[in-house]
XYZ file of C-alpha atoms in Angstrom:
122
model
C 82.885 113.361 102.669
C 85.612 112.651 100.629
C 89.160 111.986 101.041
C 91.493 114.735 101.477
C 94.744 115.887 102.825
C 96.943 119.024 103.785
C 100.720 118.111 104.403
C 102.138 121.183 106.168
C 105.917 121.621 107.397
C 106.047 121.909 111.310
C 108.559 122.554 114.090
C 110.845 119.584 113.138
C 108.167 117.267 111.511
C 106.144 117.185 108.436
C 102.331 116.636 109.957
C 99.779 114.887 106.959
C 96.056 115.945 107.987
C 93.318 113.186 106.271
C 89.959 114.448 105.972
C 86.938 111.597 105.654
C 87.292 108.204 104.060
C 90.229 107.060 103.148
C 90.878 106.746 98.984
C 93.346 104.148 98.323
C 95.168 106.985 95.283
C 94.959 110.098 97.263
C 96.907 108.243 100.164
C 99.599 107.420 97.917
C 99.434 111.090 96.693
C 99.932 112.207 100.331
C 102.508 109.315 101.099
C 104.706 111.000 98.634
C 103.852 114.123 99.111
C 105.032 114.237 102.772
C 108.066 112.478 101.345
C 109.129 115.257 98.573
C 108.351 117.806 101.514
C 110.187 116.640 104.060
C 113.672 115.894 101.831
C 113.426 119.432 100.373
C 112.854 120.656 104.270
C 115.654 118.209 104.916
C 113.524 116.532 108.268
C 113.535 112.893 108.653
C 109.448 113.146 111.021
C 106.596 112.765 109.791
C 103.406 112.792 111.632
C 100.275 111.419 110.023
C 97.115 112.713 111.958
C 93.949 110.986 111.419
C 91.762 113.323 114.039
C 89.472 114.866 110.883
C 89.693 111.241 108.994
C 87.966 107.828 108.628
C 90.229 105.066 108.313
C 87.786 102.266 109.420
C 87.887 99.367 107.068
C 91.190 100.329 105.663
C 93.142 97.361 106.338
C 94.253 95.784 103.027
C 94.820 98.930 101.500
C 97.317 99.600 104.795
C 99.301 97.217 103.859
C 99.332 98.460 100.362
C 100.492 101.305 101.234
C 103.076 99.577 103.403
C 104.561 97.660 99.911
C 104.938 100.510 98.155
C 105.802 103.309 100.382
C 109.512 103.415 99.482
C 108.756 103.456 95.899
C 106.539 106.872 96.790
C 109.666 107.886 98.305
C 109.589 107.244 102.045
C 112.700 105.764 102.698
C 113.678 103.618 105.784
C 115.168 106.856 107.459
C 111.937 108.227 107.978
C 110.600 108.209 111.573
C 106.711 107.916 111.118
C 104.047 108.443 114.260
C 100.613 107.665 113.478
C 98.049 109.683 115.572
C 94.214 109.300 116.089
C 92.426 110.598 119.129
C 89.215 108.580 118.501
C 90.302 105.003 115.930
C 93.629 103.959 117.884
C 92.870 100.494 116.421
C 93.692 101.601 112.857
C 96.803 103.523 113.723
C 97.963 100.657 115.835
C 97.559 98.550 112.640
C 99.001 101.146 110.828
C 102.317 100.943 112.505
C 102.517 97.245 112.990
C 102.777 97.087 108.890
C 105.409 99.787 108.647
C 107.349 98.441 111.283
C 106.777 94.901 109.185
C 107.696 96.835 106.488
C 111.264 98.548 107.774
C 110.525 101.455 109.552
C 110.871 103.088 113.288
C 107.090 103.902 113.450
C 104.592 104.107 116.466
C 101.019 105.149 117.167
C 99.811 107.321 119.379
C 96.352 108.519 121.074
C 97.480 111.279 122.552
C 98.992 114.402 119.923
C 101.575 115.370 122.553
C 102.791 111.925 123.019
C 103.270 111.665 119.213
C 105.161 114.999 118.673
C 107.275 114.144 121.681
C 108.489 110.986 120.292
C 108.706 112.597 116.578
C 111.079 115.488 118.298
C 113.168 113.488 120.048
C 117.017 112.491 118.957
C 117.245 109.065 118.865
């Protein structure tokens, strides 16, 4: 399968769904996507859910992601959860660059847990 994404607005967050392997470009795409969406929704969360996705192997390309993420327009006020019921490994890794990188970002195993912490006022 390959890589795909929806980036939908939800109550308070903007959630990014990934669908199979993860493409280096259509990350990027979805990276700024979220970003566009969420300033013209003026929300601050964003929730990116890797339950339909395979992000095994994607470690340098993480960090890529990482360097250039403000240049696709996700500035350091964005609050970022990463979520993955089944590949917490690569959403933990996930969040150790983009808190490397700048930004208040966790990972989470559990949906709830991730929505929670997106929700809440700081």
């Amino acid at each position: 399968m390959s890589s795909a994404y929806d980036v939908v607005v939800e109550d308070g967050f903007i959630r990014v769904i990934y669908r199979g392997r993860q493409d280096f470009e259509t990350t990027n795409r979805s990276i700024a996507d979220a970003a566009r969406l969420a300033k013209q929704a003026g929300i601050t969360s964003v929730l990116f859910d890797f339950t339909f996705a395979d992000p095994r192997g994607y470690f340098a390309e993480t960090v890529r992601h990482g360097e250039m993420a403000r240049d696709l327009g996700m500035s350091f006020e964005f609050r970022l959860a990463f979520y993955s019921p089944t590949q917490f490994d690569a959403v933990d890794f996930m969040e150790t660059v983009a808190r490397n990188r700048g930004y208040a970002a966790r990972a989470f195993g559990r949906e709830g847990d991730a929505v929670k912490w997106l929700t809440a006022r700081a």
